[in-house]
Structures are given as structure tokens and as C-alpha cells.
């Protein structure tokens, strides 16, 4: 079996050594080389057969975002961001995903042990190697153009007064692009929404803040015990599962630790299964682009509980993995393009009879 050849790009010699040594221990991976800055990386890309790049953001001579722009324009290939930049004041890692990077992992150090990081990174490298980067880049370029042509948004009060109707959303690879396209189509008459995207701890707050600046509805990272409010979209915090619970007429968000499911925490199935149990027929679920099986069984549970379920179609997906599995299980009431999903959510939440 051909190994996945990885180029490690990081200005820290210590990080390069750690990643090189640890990734070499993954049987499917071969470290093709390391580079201390993008100029060295460019030369290696020109002369080596590279399948996946791990890329730091803060580097000398040229920063990682600038390098990523050039790379996606002239030689698109799968890139995984390895970064410690997680503050909402510096959303560079989220910008990298918008530019076409496949995924993010934390840089080893501090609270993030080498063992935890490497296990996650090896899995993401395997997934990235099969990711259709040209489709990811095309989607990110199209969304960037829409962003440039759109006017600034202001939050408005929701037109609904109750939270008995709820939308739940799941996404993985390509999900930052898909969720932005979906949520920027939400208007004040939409139900509140809970969303899980496979993203590491500490990055989801920055992602939520980014969406909040683009959407009419308020977008925030979910907090344990808070009541679901109209006009709000809640993003599951990275590193924790998110559930929805009922308390009388209210919906309550639960955020908890727990084992990874399909290698993920947060996992879409955890949210969807809780929605099937506590929201049932008052729930509309959408499963978007992503690799793997997460969300398929949970979406089937929502459909079986009387809720309405929507799978993103293959043509509009970056990766037609999670929606495909849901369709195969019989979990999808509808299969539709990404740009039609918002309208479908609204139509079916309005049709719910209480």
C-alpha cells in the first residue's frame, strides 16, 4: 500500500522534530520532508511527491495564510493547519479554512499533549489525502466572492416567540464553508438552531464569532445549561459533546465530556440522538458535507421520531460521506443542494402543528 507522503511546514525546529518523529510512527504515513518557512516548502513541493501538507500560520518571510493563498491558486493540495492561534482576536486558523485548508489541529504544547495531537493528526492526514481539494477550493472561492459582494449585516429581533421548534445541523470536512452559506441564508423567521462541526477545542469560539459577524441571527458558542432562545444559532464547543434537553416548554443545552464517537468530540450523533428523544416531531435536522459515518444514525432516529430530515446532495458536498451514510440508512426525508437547505428548514418548521 502506498504511504501518504507528508510535508511538515513550521518555523519551530522543535515542533518539526516532534511531528516528524511521531508521524513516522503512523504506518500509513511517510514524512517526505520538513520546511522552516514557505520558501523552503515551495522548493520541496516542486521537487518532491507530496500528498498532504501540515502548515503553521506564524512563520518568517511569509505567513502561512499568504502561502496558503498561493498554494491553492497555483498547486492546490490538501493542507492541515497546525496552529496555536485560537483567540477570537486572531481568527487566522478559521481564515485558513475559508481559504481551502482541509482541517485544523492544535500545535503540541501547553494543555495539548503530543499523544493526543498525533492521534488526531494521523486520522486527519488519512482523511485529507482523499479530500477533493479542487472542490474545496472552488467552494471557498465562490463564498469569498459572495462575501465581497454582500453588504454588512445587522442582527434583528426574531419573528418567532417560542422555541418549541428546533433545527439541528451537523457538518465535518468543508463544514466551515457549508455552515456559513447555510446560516447567512437564515432570516428572523427561522427557528433557533444547534450545530455540531468537527473542530478542535478553542477554535469553535472564534468560528462562532466569525459567523456572528456575517449572519442576521445571533451566533454563539454553546454553554452548558443555557436556555435555547429564538433568533440564535448555537455552535457546539470543540472538545465537548452538545445535547438538547427539554424542561417544560423550554429547550436546555447540555455540554459534557465523554468518549469520542467515530473519533469525534463533539459528535453529530450525540446532538441528533438527544434531539430525537427530547424534540421529536418538532425537529428539523440537516446533515452536511463531511467524511465518515457521524450523524447518520442520529438522523435516522430523528426521522423515526417524526422529525423532518435533510441530507445535502452529492453535487454540492465537498465530501459526500456523512450525508451518503444517512441516506443509505433511510434517515433522509429529502436530499437537496446546499443552497436549498435553508428554505427547506423554514418550510418544514412552519408546517409543524403543535
Coordinates of C-alpha atoms in Angstrom, one line a residue:
X1 CA 0.0 0.0 0.0
X2 CA 1.3 3.4 -1.0
X3 CA 2.1 5.6 2.0
X4 CA 0.8 9.2 2.3
X5 CA 3.7 11.5 1.9
X6 CA 3.5 14.5 4.2
X7 CA 5.5 17.7 4.2
X8 CA 5.8 19.5 7.6
X9 CA 6.0 23.3 7.4
X10 CA 6.7 25.0 10.7
X11 CA 9.2 27.6 11.8
X12 CA 10.0 25.8 15.1
X13 CA 12.7 23.2 14.8
X14 CA 11.4 21.5 17.9
X15 CA 7.8 21.2 16.5
X16 CA 9.2 19.9 13.2
X17 CA 11.2 17.3 15.0
X18 CA 8.3 16.2 17.2
X19 CA 5.8 16.0 14.3
X20 CA 8.4 14.2 12.0
X21 CA 9.2 11.6 14.7
X22 CA 5.6 11.0 15.7
X23 CA 4.1 10.9 12.3
X24 CA 6.8 8.5 11.1
X25 CA 5.3 6.1 13.6
X26 CA 2.0 6.0 11.8
X27 CA 2.1 3.0 9.4
X28 CA 0.2 4.7 6.6
X29 CA 2.3 7.9 6.7
X30 CA 5.7 8.8 5.3
X31 CA 7.3 12.1 6.2
X32 CA 8.6 13.4 2.9
X33 CA 10.4 16.3 4.4
X34 CA 10.2 19.4 6.6
X35 CA 10.5 23.1 5.9
X36 CA 11.1 26.1 8.2
X37 CA 9.3 28.6 6.0
X38 CA 7.1 28.7 2.9
X39 CA 10.1 29.4 0.6
X40 CA 11.8 26.2 1.6
X41 CA 8.4 24.4 1.4
X42 CA 7.8 25.7 -2.2
X43 CA 11.1 24.2 -3.3
X44 CA 10.3 20.9 -1.7
X45 CA 6.8 20.9 -3.3
X46 CA 8.4 21.4 -6.7
X47 CA 10.9 18.6 -6.3
X48 CA 9.1 16.0 -4.1
X49 CA 5.9 14.0 -4.5
X50 CA 3.8 15.5 -1.7
X51 CA 0.3 14.2 -0.8
X52 CA -0.6 16.4 2.3
X53 CA 1.0 19.5 4.0
X54 CA 0.8 20.4 7.6
X55 CA 1.2 24.1 7.9
X56 CA 1.9 26.6 10.7
X57 CA 0.5 30.1 10.4
X58 CA 3.1 32.3 12.1
X59 CA 6.3 32.0 10.2
X60 CA 9.2 34.2 9.0
X61 CA 9.5 35.7 5.5
X62 CA 5.9 34.7 4.6
X63 CA 3.0 33.9 6.9
X64 CA 1.0 30.7 6.5
X65 CA -2.2 32.4 5.2
X66 CA -0.3 34.1 2.4
X67 CA 1.4 30.8 1.5
X68 CA -1.9 29.0 1.5
X69 CA -3.4 31.5 -0.9
X70 CA -0.6 31.0 -3.4
X71 CA -0.7 27.2 -2.9
X72 CA -4.4 27.0 -3.5
X73 CA -4.1 29.2 -6.6
X74 CA -1.2 27.5 -8.3
X75 CA -1.0 24.0 -6.9
X76 CA -4.0 23.0 -4.8
X77 CA -3.3 20.1 -2.4
X78 CA -4.6 19.0 1.0
X79 CA -3.4 21.3 3.8
X80 CA -3.9 20.7 7.6
X81 CA -3.3 23.7 9.8
X82 CA -1.3 23.0 12.9
X83 CA -1.6 26.1 15.0
X84 CA -1.7 27.6 18.4
X85 CA -3.7 30.7 17.2
X86 CA -7.0 30.2 18.8
X87 CA -8.0 33.7 20.2
X88 CA -11.1 35.4 18.8
X89 CA -8.9 38.4 18.3
X90 CA -6.8 36.4 15.9
X91 CA -9.0 34.2 13.8
X92 CA -6.3 33.2 11.4
X93 CA -6.9 29.5 11.7
X94 CA -10.6 30.0 10.7
X95 CA -9.5 32.2 7.8
X96 CA -7.3 29.3 6.7
X97 CA -10.3 27.0 6.4
X98 CA -12.1 29.7 4.4
X99 CA -9.1 29.7 2.0
X100 CA -9.3 26.0 1.4
X101 CA -7.4 24.2 4.2
X102 CA -9.0 20.8 5.0
X103 CA -8.8 20.8 8.8
X104 CA -7.1 22.2 11.9
X105 CA -5.3 20.6 14.8
X106 CA -3.7 22.2 17.9
X107 CA 0.1 22.6 17.9
X108 CA 1.6 20.3 20.6
X109 CA 2.3 22.1 23.9
X110 CA 0.5 23.5 26.9
X111 CA -2.7 21.6 27.7
X112 CA -2.4 19.6 24.4
X113 CA -0.2 16.5 24.8
X114 CA 1.8 15.2 21.9
X115 CA 0.0 11.9 22.1
X116 CA -3.5 13.4 21.8
X117 CA -2.4 15.7 19.0
X118 CA -0.7 13.0 16.9
X119 CA -3.6 10.6 17.2
X120 CA -5.9 13.3 15.8
X121 CA -3.4 14.5 13.2
X122 CA -2.8 11.0 11.8
X123 CA -6.5 10.5 11.4
X124 CA -6.9 13.9 9.7
X125 CA -4.0 13.3 7.4
X126 CA -5.6 10.0 6.2
X127 CA -8.9 11.8 5.6
X128 CA -7.2 14.8 3.9
X129 CA -5.3 12.6 1.5
X130 CA -8.6 11.6 -0.1
X131 CA -10.2 15.0 0.0
X132 CA -11.1 16.6 -3.3
X133 CA -9.2 19.8 -2.8
X134 CA -10.2 21.3 -6.1
X135 CA -13.8 21.2 -5.0
X136 CA -13.0 22.6 -1.6
X137 CA -11.0 25.5 -3.2
X138 CA -13.8 26.2 -5.7
X139 CA -16.4 26.4 -2.9
X140 CA -14.2 28.7 -0.8
X141 CA -13.5 31.0 -3.7
X142 CA -17.2 31.2 -4.6
X143 CA -18.1 32.0 -1.0
X144 CA -15.4 34.7 -0.8
X145 CA -16.8 36.3 -3.9
X146 CA -20.3 36.3 -2.3
X147 CA -18.9 37.8 0.9
X148 CA -17.2 40.6 -1.1
X149 CA -20.5 41.4 -2.9
X150 CA -22.7 41.3 0.2
X151 CA -23.5 44.4 2.4
X152 CA -22.8 44.4 6.1
X153 CA -25.4 42.7 8.3
X154 CA -27.1 43.8 11.5
X155 CA -28.7 41.5 14.0
X156 CA -32.5 41.7 14.1
X157 CA -35.1 40.5 16.5
X158 CA -36.5 37.1 15.8
X159 CA -40.1 36.9 14.4
X160 CA -40.8 33.8 16.4
X161 CA -41.6 33.9 20.1
X162 CA -41.2 30.2 21.1
X163 CA -38.5 27.6 20.9
X164 CA -40.7 24.5 20.6
X165 CA -39.4 24.1 17.0
X166 CA -35.7 23.5 16.6
X167 CA -33.2 23.0 13.8
X168 CA -30.2 20.8 14.4
X169 CA -27.2 20.7 11.9
X170 CA -24.1 18.5 11.5
X171 CA -21.1 19.0 9.4
X172 CA -17.4 18.0 9.1
X173 CA -14.9 18.4 6.2
X174 CA -15.8 21.5 4.3
X175 CA -18.3 22.4 7.1
X176 CA -17.0 25.9 7.8
X177 CA -17.9 26.9 4.2
X178 CA -21.2 25.0 4.2
X179 CA -22.3 26.4 7.6
X180 CA -21.5 29.9 6.5
X181 CA -23.5 29.5 3.3
X182 CA -26.4 27.9 5.2
X183 CA -26.6 30.3 8.2
X184 CA -26.2 33.5 6.1
X185 CA -29.5 32.5 4.5
X186 CA -31.3 32.3 7.8
X187 CA -33.8 35.2 8.4
X188 CA -35.6 36.3 11.6
X189 CA -38.5 33.9 11.0
X190 CA -36.1 30.8 11.3
X191 CA -36.2 28.6 14.3
X192 CA -33.2 28.6 16.7
X193 CA -30.5 26.1 15.6
X194 CA -27.9 23.9 17.3
X195 CA -24.9 22.9 15.1
X196 CA -22.0 20.5 15.5
X197 CA -18.9 20.8 13.4
X198 CA -15.9 18.6 13.9
X199 CA -13.5 21.3 15.1
X200 CA -10.9 21.2 17.9
X201 CA -11.3 22.7 21.4
X202 CA -10.8 26.5 21.5
X203 CA -11.3 27.1 17.7
X204 CA -15.1 27.0 17.8
X205 CA -15.5 30.2 19.8
X206 CA -13.6 32.0 17.0
X207 CA -15.7 30.3 14.4
X208 CA -18.9 31.3 16.1
X209 CA -17.8 34.9 16.4
X210 CA -16.9 34.9 12.7
X211 CA -20.4 33.6 11.8
X212 CA -21.9 36.1 14.1
X213 CA -20.4 39.0 12.1
X214 CA -21.9 37.6 8.9
X215 CA -25.4 36.4 10.0
X216 CA -28.7 38.2 10.7
X217 CA -29.3 35.8 13.6
X218 CA -27.0 35.8 16.7
X219 CA -24.4 33.1 16.6
X220 CA -22.5 32.0 19.7
X221 CA -20.6 29.1 21.2
X222 CA -23.0 27.0 23.3
X223 CA -22.7 27.0 27.1
X224 CA -23.8 24.2 29.5
X225 CA -27.2 24.8 31.0
X226 CA -28.3 27.8 28.9
X227 CA -31.9 28.0 27.5
X228 CA -32.3 27.9 23.8
X229 CA -33.5 31.3 22.7
X230 CA -35.3 32.4 19.5
X231 CA -33.1 34.2 16.9
X232 CA -29.9 32.3 18.0
X233 CA -27.6 29.7 16.5
X234 CA -25.5 27.7 18.9
X235 CA -22.2 26.1 17.9
X236 CA -21.0 23.1 19.9
X237 CA -17.8 23.9 21.7
X238 CA -14.8 21.9 20.4
X239 CA -13.7 19.0 22.6
X240 CA -17.2 18.6 24.2
X241 CA -20.4 16.9 23.2
X242 CA -23.6 19.0 22.9
X243 CA -27.1 17.8 23.7
X244 CA -30.5 19.3 23.8
X245 CA -32.9 18.6 26.7
X246 CA -36.5 19.6 27.5
X247 CA -37.5 21.4 30.7
X248 CA -41.2 22.2 30.5
X249 CA -41.7 24.4 27.4
X250 CA -38.0 25.3 27.3
X251 CA -35.1 23.6 25.5
X252 CA -31.9 23.4 27.5
X253 CA -28.4 22.9 26.1
X254 CA -26.2 20.4 27.8
X255 CA -22.4 20.4 27.2
X256 CA -20.4 17.5 28.5
X257 CA -17.3 15.5 28.2
X258 CA -17.4 11.9 27.1
X259 CA -15.8 9.3 24.8
X260 CA -15.2 10.2 21.2
X261 CA -17.7 8.8 18.7
X262 CA -16.3 7.9 15.3
X263 CA -13.1 9.7 16.6
X264 CA -15.1 12.9 17.1
X265 CA -15.9 15.1 20.1
X266 CA -18.2 16.9 19.5
X267 CA -20.1 14.3 17.6
X268 CA -23.2 14.9 15.5
X269 CA -24.8 11.7 16.6
X270 CA -24.9 12.9 20.2
X271 CA -26.8 16.0 19.3
X272 CA -29.1 14.3 16.9
X273 CA -30.0 11.4 19.2
X274 CA -30.8 13.9 22.0
X275 CA -33.0 15.9 19.6
X276 CA -34.8 12.7 18.6
X277 CA -35.6 12.0 22.2
X278 CA -36.5 15.5 23.5
X279 CA -37.7 17.4 20.5
X280 CA -39.0 14.6 18.2
X281 CA -41.5 15.8 15.6
X282 CA -40.8 19.4 16.3
X283 CA -37.2 19.0 15.0
X284 CA -35.8 19.6 11.5
X285 CA -32.3 18.1 11.0
X286 CA -29.8 18.7 8.2
X287 CA -26.6 16.7 7.7
X288 CA -24.0 18.5 5.5
X289 CA -20.7 17.7 3.9
X290 CA -18.2 15.5 5.8
X291 CA -16.2 12.3 5.9
X292 CA -17.3 9.2 7.8
X293 CA -20.5 8.0 9.5
X294 CA -21.2 10.5 12.2
X295 CA -24.7 11.8 12.2
X296 CA -26.2 9.1 10.0
X297 CA -27.7 7.0 12.8
X298 CA -28.8 10.1 14.7
X299 CA -30.6 11.5 11.7
X300 CA -32.4 8.2 11.3
X301 CA -33.5 8.4 14.9
X302 CA -34.9 11.9 14.3
X303 CA -36.9 10.7 11.3
X304 CA -38.2 7.7 13.2
X305 CA -39.3 10.1 16.0
X306 CA -41.4 12.1 13.5
X307 CA -38.9 14.9 12.7
X308 CA -38.0 16.1 9.2
X309 CA -34.5 15.3 7.9
X310 CA -32.5 16.8 5.1
X311 CA -29.2 15.4 3.6
X312 CA -27.0 17.7 1.4
X313 CA -26.8 16.2 -2.1
X314 CA -23.6 14.8 -3.6
X315 CA -23.1 17.5 -6.2
X316 CA -22.9 20.3 -3.6
X317 CA -20.9 18.4 -1.0
X318 CA -17.2 18.9 -0.6
X319 CA -17.2 15.3 0.7
X320 CA -20.3 13.1 0.3
X321 CA -19.6 10.9 3.2
X322 CA -21.9 11.7 6.2
X323 CA -24.9 12.5 4.1
X324 CA -24.4 9.4 1.9
X325 CA -24.4 7.2 5.1
X326 CA -27.6 8.8 6.3
X327 CA -29.3 8.3 3.0
X328 CA -28.2 4.6 2.9
X329 CA -29.7 4.1 6.4
X330 CA -33.0 5.6 5.3
X331 CA -32.5 8.6 7.5
X332 CA -33.1 11.3 5.0
X333 CA -36.6 12.6 4.1
X334 CA -35.1 14.8 1.5
X335 CA -31.8 15.1 -0.4
X336 CA -31.2 18.6 -1.7
X337 CA -28.4 21.0 -2.7
X338 CA -26.8 23.2 0.0
X339 CA -28.3 26.4 -1.4
X340 CA -31.9 25.0 -1.0
X341 CA -31.5 23.6 2.6
X342 CA -32.3 26.9 4.4
X343 CA -35.6 27.2 2.6
X344 CA -36.4 23.6 3.3
X345 CA -35.7 24.1 7.0
X346 CA -38.0 27.1 7.1
X347 CA -40.8 25.4 5.2
X348 CA -40.9 22.3 7.4
X349 CA -40.6 24.1 10.7
X350 CA -43.5 26.3 9.7
X351 CA -45.5 23.2 8.8
X352 CA -45.2 21.7 12.3
X353 CA -48.5 21.6 14.0
X354 CA -48.2 21.9 17.8

